[in-house]
Coordinates of C-alpha atoms in Angstrom, one line a residue:
M1 CA 51.2 -12.0 17.3
A2 CA 51.7 -13.4 14.5
D3 CA 49.6 -16.4 16.0
E4 CA 46.8 -13.4 16.8
A5 CA 47.1 -12.1 13.1
N6 CA 46.7 -15.7 11.8
M7 CA 43.6 -16.5 13.5
S8 CA 42.2 -13.0 12.8
E9 CA 42.8 -14.1 9.4
A10 CA 41.1 -17.4 9.8
E11 CA 37.9 -15.9 11.4
L12 CA 37.8 -14.0 8.3
A13 CA 37.9 -16.8 5.6
R14 CA 35.4 -18.4 8.0
Q15 CA 33.1 -15.6 8.1
K16 CA 33.3 -15.3 4.1
R17 CA 32.7 -18.5 3.6
I18 CA 29.2 -18.3 5.4
N19 CA 28.8 -15.2 3.9
D20 CA 29.3 -16.8 0.2
W21 CA 26.8 -19.6 1.8
L22 CA 24.2 -17.8 3.5
P23 CA 21.1 -16.9 1.6
I24 CA 20.9 -13.0 1.7
T25 CA 24.5 -12.9 1.5
S26 CA 25.6 -15.4 -1.2
A27 CA 24.4 -13.9 -4.4
R28 CA 24.8 -9.7 -5.2
N29 CA 25.0 -9.5 -8.6
A30 CA 21.0 -9.0 -9.0
K31 CA 19.4 -6.4 -11.1
W32 CA 17.4 -3.4 -10.8
W33 CA 14.2 -5.3 -12.1
Y34 CA 14.8 -7.9 -10.1
S35 CA 14.1 -5.7 -6.8
A36 CA 10.8 -4.3 -9.0
F37 CA 9.2 -7.6 -8.9
H38 CA 10.6 -8.9 -5.5
N39 CA 9.1 -6.1 -3.6
V40 CA 5.9 -6.3 -6.0
T41 CA 5.5 -10.1 -4.9
A42 CA 7.0 -9.1 -1.1
M43 CA 3.7 -6.2 -0.8
V44 CA 0.5 -6.8 -3.2
G45 CA -0.6 -9.9 -1.2
A46 CA -3.5 -12.1 -1.0
G47 CA -4.6 -8.5 0.7
V48 CA -5.1 -6.7 -1.8
L49 CA -8.6 -8.5 -2.3
S50 CA -10.2 -7.8 0.7
L51 CA -9.3 -3.8 0.7
P52 CA -13.0 -2.8 -1.2
F53 CA -13.7 -4.7 2.1
A54 CA -11.9 -2.7 4.3
L55 CA -13.7 0.3 2.3
A56 CA -16.9 -0.7 3.3
E57 CA -15.9 -1.0 6.8
L58 CA -14.1 2.5 6.5
G59 CA -15.9 4.7 4.4
W60 CA -15.7 6.5 1.0
G61 CA -13.8 9.7 2.6
P62 CA -11.9 8.2 5.1
G63 CA -11.6 4.6 3.4
V64 CA -10.0 6.2 0.1
A65 CA -7.7 9.1 2.7
I66 CA -6.1 6.5 4.6
L67 CA -5.6 4.4 1.5
I68 CA -3.5 7.1 0.0
L69 CA -1.9 8.3 2.9
S70 CA -0.4 4.3 3.2
W71 CA 0.4 4.1 0.0
V72 CA 2.3 7.8 0.6
I73 CA 4.0 6.9 4.4
T74 CA 5.0 3.6 3.1
L75 CA 6.6 4.5 0.1
Y76 CA 8.7 7.3 2.0
T77 CA 9.5 4.9 5.1
L78 CA 10.9 2.4 1.9
W79 CA 12.9 5.1 0.9
Q80 CA 14.5 5.3 4.6
M81 CA 15.2 2.1 4.7
V82 CA 16.6 2.2 0.6
E83 CA 19.0 5.3 1.5
M84 CA 19.5 3.9 5.5
H85 CA 21.5 0.2 3.7
E86 CA 25.1 2.2 3.3
M87 CA 24.7 5.1 5.5
V88 CA 28.0 3.8 7.1
P89 CA 31.3 3.3 4.1
G90 CA 32.4 0.4 3.3
K91 CA 29.0 -1.5 5.1
R92 CA 26.5 -2.8 4.0
F93 CA 23.6 -3.4 6.6
D94 CA 22.6 -6.6 5.0
R95 CA 18.9 -7.6 7.6
Y96 CA 16.5 -5.0 9.0
H97 CA 18.1 -6.1 12.7
E98 CA 21.2 -5.1 11.7
L99 CA 19.9 -1.8 10.8
G100 CA 18.3 -2.0 14.0
Q101 CA 21.0 -2.8 16.1
H102 CA 23.2 0.5 14.8
A103 CA 19.8 2.9 15.7
F104 CA 19.6 1.2 19.3
G105 CA 22.5 -0.4 19.9
P106 CA 23.8 -4.4 20.1
K107 CA 21.1 -6.1 22.2
L108 CA 18.7 -3.7 22.0
G109 CA 18.3 -3.5 18.2
L110 CA 18.0 -7.4 18.2
W111 CA 15.2 -7.2 21.0
V112 CA 13.3 -4.4 19.0
V113 CA 13.2 -5.8 15.8
V114 CA 13.4 -9.7 15.0
P115 CA 10.2 -10.8 17.2
Q116 CA 8.2 -8.1 15.0
Q117 CA 10.2 -9.4 12.2
V118 CA 9.3 -13.1 12.9
V119 CA 5.8 -12.3 13.6
V120 CA 5.3 -10.5 10.4
E121 CA 7.2 -13.4 8.3
V122 CA 5.9 -16.6 9.7
G123 CA 2.8 -15.4 10.0
V124 CA 2.2 -14.4 6.5
C125 CA 3.7 -17.6 5.3
I126 CA 0.9 -19.6 7.7
V127 CA -1.6 -16.9 6.0
Y128 CA -0.3 -17.5 2.5
M129 CA -0.7 -21.8 3.5
V130 CA -4.4 -21.0 4.1
T131 CA -5.0 -18.9 1.5
G132 CA -3.4 -21.1 -1.4
G133 CA -4.7 -24.2 0.6
K134 CA -8.5 -22.2 0.0
S135 CA -7.8 -20.9 -3.2
L136 CA -6.7 -24.5 -4.7
K137 CA -10.3 -25.5 -3.0
K138 CA -12.3 -22.5 -4.7
V139 CA -10.7 -23.5 -7.8
H140 CA -11.8 -27.2 -7.4
N141 CA -15.1 -26.5 -6.4
V142 CA -15.7 -24.2 -9.4
L143 CA -14.9 -26.0 -12.1
C144 CA -16.0 -29.3 -10.9
P145 CA -19.9 -28.2 -8.6
R146 CA -20.8 -31.7 -8.2
C147 CA -17.5 -33.7 -7.0
K148 CA -17.4 -34.6 -3.7
D149 CA -16.4 -32.5 -1.4
I150 CA -12.4 -32.2 -0.2
R151 CA -11.4 -30.9 2.7
T152 CA -9.0 -28.1 3.3
V153 CA -6.6 -29.2 4.8
F154 CA -5.5 -31.7 2.1
W155 CA -5.6 -28.8 -0.1
I156 CA -3.5 -27.0 2.6
M157 CA -0.9 -30.2 2.3
I158 CA -1.2 -30.0 -1.4
F159 CA -0.5 -26.4 -2.1
A160 CA 2.3 -26.6 0.6
S161 CA 4.4 -29.7 -1.6
S162 CA 5.0 -27.3 -3.8
H163 CA 7.0 -25.5 -0.9
F164 CA 9.2 -28.2 0.1
V165 CA 10.8 -28.5 -3.5
L166 CA 11.5 -24.7 -3.7
S167 CA 12.4 -24.5 -0.7
H168 CA 15.4 -26.0 -1.5
L169 CA 16.6 -22.5 -3.9
P170 CA 19.6 -21.1 -2.0
N171 CA 19.4 -17.0 -2.2
F172 CA 16.6 -14.4 -3.6
N173 CA 18.0 -14.6 -6.8
S174 CA 17.3 -18.3 -8.0
M175 CA 14.0 -17.8 -7.5
S176 CA 13.7 -15.1 -9.4
A177 CA 11.8 -16.5 -12.0
V178 CA 9.3 -17.9 -9.4
S179 CA 8.6 -14.0 -8.0
L180 CA 8.7 -12.6 -11.8
A181 CA 5.6 -15.1 -11.9
A182 CA 3.8 -14.0 -9.1
A183 CA 4.5 -10.4 -9.7
I184 CA 2.6 -11.0 -13.0
M185 CA -0.2 -13.4 -11.2
S186 CA -1.0 -10.5 -8.9
L187 CA -1.3 -8.0 -11.7
S188 CA -3.4 -10.4 -13.5
Y189 CA -6.0 -11.6 -10.4
S190 CA -6.0 -7.7 -8.9
T191 CA -7.0 -6.6 -12.7
I192 CA -9.7 -9.8 -12.8
A193 CA -11.3 -8.6 -9.4
W194 CA -11.8 -5.0 -10.8
A195 CA -12.5 -5.4 -14.2
A196 CA -15.0 -7.9 -14.0
S197 CA -16.8 -6.2 -11.1
L198 CA -16.8 -3.6 -13.6
H199 CA -18.2 -5.4 -16.3
R200 CA -21.4 -6.8 -13.5
G201 CA -22.2 -3.4 -12.8
V202 CA -23.3 -2.1 -9.5
V203 CA -25.5 -4.5 -7.7
E204 CA -29.4 -3.6 -7.1
D205 CA -30.3 -1.5 -4.4
V206 CA -26.1 -0.9 -3.6
D207 CA -25.4 0.6 -0.3
Y208 CA -22.7 3.2 1.0
S209 CA -23.4 3.0 4.1
Y210 CA -21.6 1.3 7.7
R211 CA -22.3 -2.4 7.7
A212 CA -23.3 -1.7 11.7
K213 CA -25.8 -1.0 13.0
T214 CA -25.3 1.2 15.9
N215 CA -22.1 3.9 16.5
A216 CA -20.3 1.1 18.6
G217 CA -20.3 -1.0 16.1
A218 CA -19.6 1.2 12.9
V219 CA -16.5 2.4 14.9
L220 CA -15.0 -1.1 15.7
N221 CA -15.9 -2.4 12.1
F222 CA -12.9 1.0 11.5
F223 CA -11.0 0.1 13.3
G224 CA -10.9 -3.6 11.5
G225 CA -10.8 -1.9 8.4
L226 CA -7.2 0.3 9.5
G227 CA -5.8 -3.6 10.1
E228 CA -7.1 -4.9 7.1
V229 CA -4.9 -2.2 4.9
A230 CA -1.9 -1.9 7.2
F231 CA -1.5 -6.0 6.4
A232 CA -1.7 -5.0 2.5
Y233 CA 1.2 -2.9 3.4
A234 CA 3.4 -5.3 5.4
G235 CA 6.4 -5.6 2.3
H236 CA 8.9 -3.6 4.5
N237 CA 10.5 -6.5 6.2
V238 CA 12.5 -8.1 3.6
V239 CA 13.2 -4.9 1.4
L240 CA 17.1 -4.8 3.3
E241 CA 17.4 -8.3 2.5
I242 CA 16.3 -7.2 -1.9
Q243 CA 18.3 -4.6 -1.3
A244 CA 21.6 -6.9 -0.2
T245 CA 21.5 -9.0 -3.5
I246 CA 22.4 -5.5 -5.6
P247 CA 26.1 -5.5 -6.4
S248 CA 27.6 -1.7 -4.9
T249 CA 30.4 -0.1 -5.4
P250 CA 31.6 3.8 -4.3
E251 CA 30.7 4.7 -7.4
K252 CA 27.0 3.3 -8.1
P253 CA 25.7 2.0 -4.9
S254 CA 23.0 -0.2 -4.5
K255 CA 20.3 2.6 -3.5
G256 CA 20.4 3.6 -7.2
P257 CA 18.9 0.5 -9.0
M258 CA 17.0 -0.6 -5.6
W259 CA 15.3 2.9 -5.6
K260 CA 14.1 2.1 -9.3
G261 CA 13.1 -1.3 -8.9
V262 CA 10.7 -0.2 -5.8
L263 CA 9.3 2.8 -7.9
V264 CA 8.0 0.5 -10.4
A265 CA 6.9 -1.8 -7.8
Y266 CA 4.7 0.7 -6.0
F267 CA 3.5 2.0 -8.9
V268 CA 2.4 -1.4 -9.6
V269 CA 1.0 -1.6 -6.1
A270 CA -1.3 1.6 -7.2
I271 CA -2.9 0.3 -10.2
C272 CA -3.1 -2.9 -8.3
Y273 CA -4.5 -1.3 -5.0
F274 CA -7.0 1.6 -6.1
P275 CA -9.2 -0.3 -8.5
V276 CA -9.9 -3.1 -6.4
A277 CA -10.6 -1.0 -3.5
I278 CA -12.6 1.1 -5.4
V279 CA -14.3 -0.4 -8.4
G280 CA -15.4 -3.4 -5.1
F281 CA -16.7 -1.2 -3.3
Y282 CA -18.7 1.1 -5.6
I283 CA -20.0 -2.3 -7.3
Y284 CA -21.3 -3.9 -4.4
G285 CA -21.7 -1.3 -1.7
N286 CA -21.4 -2.5 2.0
S287 CA -22.7 -6.0 0.7
V288 CA -18.9 -7.1 -1.0
D289 CA -17.2 -10.1 1.0
E290 CA -14.4 -9.9 3.0
N291 CA -12.5 -11.9 -0.1
I292 CA -13.9 -9.6 -3.6
L293 CA -13.5 -13.2 -5.8
I294 CA -16.5 -14.8 -4.1
S295 CA -18.5 -12.0 -4.7
L296 CA -17.8 -12.8 -8.2
E297 CA -20.3 -15.6 -9.0
K298 CA -19.6 -16.1 -12.3
P299 CA -18.6 -16.3 -15.2
A300 CA -16.9 -19.6 -13.3
W301 CA -13.8 -19.9 -16.1
L302 CA -12.5 -16.6 -14.9
I303 CA -13.2 -17.4 -11.0
A304 CA -11.4 -20.5 -11.5
A305 CA -8.5 -18.4 -13.5
A306 CA -8.1 -15.8 -11.2
N307 CA -8.0 -18.1 -8.1
L308 CA -5.5 -20.0 -9.9
F309 CA -3.4 -17.0 -10.0
V310 CA -3.6 -16.3 -6.5
V311 CA -2.1 -19.5 -6.0
V312 CA 0.8 -18.4 -8.0
H313 CA 1.2 -15.3 -6.1
V314 CA 1.2 -16.8 -3.1
I315 CA 3.8 -19.7 -3.5
G316 CA 5.7 -16.8 -4.5
S317 CA 5.0 -14.5 -1.8
Y318 CA 5.9 -17.4 0.5
Q319 CA 9.2 -18.1 -0.5
I320 CA 9.9 -14.1 -0.6
Y321 CA 9.2 -13.8 3.3
A322 CA 10.5 -17.8 4.0
M323 CA 13.8 -16.9 2.3
A324 CA 14.4 -13.8 5.5
V325 CA 13.4 -16.3 8.1
F326 CA 15.9 -19.2 6.7
D327 CA 18.2 -16.5 6.4
M328 CA 17.4 -16.1 10.2
I329 CA 17.7 -19.6 11.3
E330 CA 20.9 -20.2 9.6
T331 CA 22.8 -17.6 10.9
F332 CA 21.8 -18.8 14.3
L333 CA 22.6 -22.1 13.6
V334 CA 26.5 -21.4 11.4
K335 CA 27.7 -18.9 13.3
K336 CA 26.2 -18.9 17.3
M337 CA 25.8 -22.7 17.6
N338 CA 28.5 -23.2 15.1
F339 CA 27.5 -25.9 12.8
S340 CA 29.4 -26.1 9.3
P341 CA 27.5 -24.7 6.0
S342 CA 26.1 -27.8 4.6
F343 CA 23.3 -29.2 2.7
I344 CA 22.1 -31.4 4.9
L345 CA 21.2 -28.2 8.1
R346 CA 19.5 -26.8 4.8
F347 CA 17.9 -29.3 3.9
V348 CA 16.9 -30.4 7.2
T349 CA 15.9 -26.6 8.6
R350 CA 13.6 -25.8 5.3
T351 CA 11.8 -28.5 5.8
T352 CA 11.2 -28.0 9.6
Y353 CA 10.3 -25.1 8.9
V354 CA 8.1 -26.0 5.3
A355 CA 6.4 -28.6 7.9
I356 CA 5.6 -26.3 10.3
T357 CA 3.8 -23.3 8.9
M358 CA 1.9 -26.3 7.2
I359 CA 1.2 -27.9 10.4
V360 CA -0.1 -24.6 11.9
A361 CA -1.9 -23.9 8.6
M362 CA -4.0 -27.3 8.8
A363 CA -5.1 -26.7 12.8
I364 CA -5.6 -23.4 12.0
P365 CA -7.4 -22.5 9.3
F366 CA -8.7 -19.3 10.7
F367 CA -5.1 -18.4 11.4
S368 CA -6.2 -15.2 8.5
G369 CA -8.8 -13.8 11.3
L370 CA -6.2 -14.2 14.8
L371 CA -3.7 -12.5 12.3
G372 CA -5.1 -9.0 11.8
F373 CA -5.0 -9.0 15.8
F374 CA -1.5 -10.0 16.5
G375 CA -0.7 -8.6 13.6
G376 CA -1.3 -5.0 14.6
F377 CA 1.1 -5.2 16.9
A378 CA 4.1 -5.9 13.9
F379 CA 2.4 -4.8 10.8
A380 CA 2.2 -1.4 11.7
P381 CA 5.5 -0.4 13.7
T382 CA 8.2 -2.4 10.7
T383 CA 6.4 -0.6 8.1
Y384 CA 4.6 3.1 9.0
Y385 CA 6.8 3.9 11.9
L386 CA 9.8 1.6 12.8
P387 CA 12.2 3.3 9.6
C388 CA 11.1 6.8 10.9
I389 CA 12.5 6.2 14.7
M390 CA 16.1 4.6 13.2
W391 CA 16.0 8.1 11.3
L392 CA 15.9 9.9 13.9
A393 CA 18.0 7.9 16.3
I394 CA 20.7 7.9 13.1
Y395 CA 20.7 11.2 11.4
K396 CA 19.5 13.5 14.8
P397 CA 17.1 16.2 12.1
K398 CA 17.1 19.5 13.5
P399 CA 14.0 19.9 15.7
F400 CA 10.5 21.1 13.6
S401 CA 12.7 20.9 10.7
L402 CA 10.6 19.2 7.7
S403 CA 12.4 15.8 8.5
W404 CA 11.8 16.4 12.1
I405 CA 7.9 17.2 11.6
T406 CA 7.8 14.5 8.5
N407 CA 9.0 12.0 11.3
W408 CA 7.1 12.3 13.8
M409 CA 3.6 12.6 12.2
C410 CA 4.4 9.0 10.5
I411 CA 5.1 7.6 13.8
I412 CA 2.4 9.5 15.5
L413 CA -0.2 7.7 12.8
G414 CA 1.6 4.3 13.0
V415 CA 1.3 4.3 16.8
T416 CA -2.5 5.0 16.1
L417 CA -2.9 2.5 13.7
M418 CA -1.1 -0.3 16.6
I419 CA -3.7 0.6 19.1
L420 CA -6.6 0.8 17.2
A421 CA -6.4 -1.8 14.5
P422 CA -6.3 -4.8 16.6
I423 CA -9.1 -3.9 19.1
G424 CA -11.3 -4.3 15.9
A425 CA -10.0 -7.1 15.0
L426 CA -10.3 -8.7 18.2
R427 CA -13.8 -7.9 18.1
N428 CA -13.8 -9.4 14.7
I429 CA -12.3 -12.5 16.5
I430 CA -14.7 -12.7 19.2
I431 CA -18.4 -12.7 16.9
K432 CA -16.3 -15.1 14.7
A433 CA -14.7 -17.8 17.4
R434 CA -17.8 -20.0 17.1
T435 CA -17.3 -20.6 13.4
Y436 CA -13.8 -21.7 14.1
E437 CA -13.0 -25.0 14.5
F438 CA -9.7 -26.9 14.8
F439 CA -8.3 -28.9 11.5
S440 CA -11.9 -28.0 10.0

């Protein structure tokens, strides 16, 4: 018995040593404002710049309604996740899949959550590689229109070089300055997008009707618009990992400061998303580009500045999503494969991950178009309705109570979004496939 007790103590010591090394659990001293700008950085991605285009596909009434409904639903599901983080006394669900395992069982929970979470997090990292590279290219072309054209793949490599350095920051708290800069940049380029559009004035012969000439085309574009809105609200995949960095005691649980940070973050989301979407569509109508910064042709210095702000922001966003992936990989290596926690292990795994996402982004610079299709299966579940299913499975609210009805409404809307968004995205892929070139 003594040997067994000693082994148990040794195993507990080993687990503590591993948890003190892993990126999600190594530092639990974050302030509430850390959660605010981490959530802004994760949520307000470059997807905000496509919202006027999404509104053009959805139309005035449905588009504004869907934007508001998505904001309300995702705020509600985020609140659920914050509440469920410490629902079991003395235990914290530090990762999305741990909450899934508690709700659905050890094996099913992993299979339900991890594949979807990986699609979202790795997919977003690749998209941000492409976005960062294209934005750098745009800055170069705007400031030096007569300079020799440099291929996008080289700009992606330049953008990736920053991540080969930043990816070695050990945890969320160590990258708080990067995340804060990214959050400020997201607010800055969003403000430039709508303020410069408003200053420009409504374009001549503006048209607010659907771009497609046929009913079938309008319906399929509508489905595509749903996917673009879903992509804009994709921050839930890292919310538990962010909350895990906040200290917690029975008297002062982490949900208090975390929720305060979330409310600030969602206020910033509102003042970024709604003005950009509504003003952008109002000014340009259905002629608005997929990226509203492209519709803004002058002044050149402002367009360059906005694209530079996008670059800084997607650097921070990449790191937020990558940190969750690093935690998954490093947890698997040290807990399942019994590697010793070390600098070499971390250096090799993180450098390899950045290199893989860079190579995929270089090979498939049209990846963002594909993500609308694949992401529809993962963005909608993890953000819109998977937290609701977990809530019903764990708390079991009385049938037809307010909680039961609210959760089922979110589930129905989320499943509808998951089915319809990929249909619209697949149609866009088919239409644009002839323009897709590998390593273009």
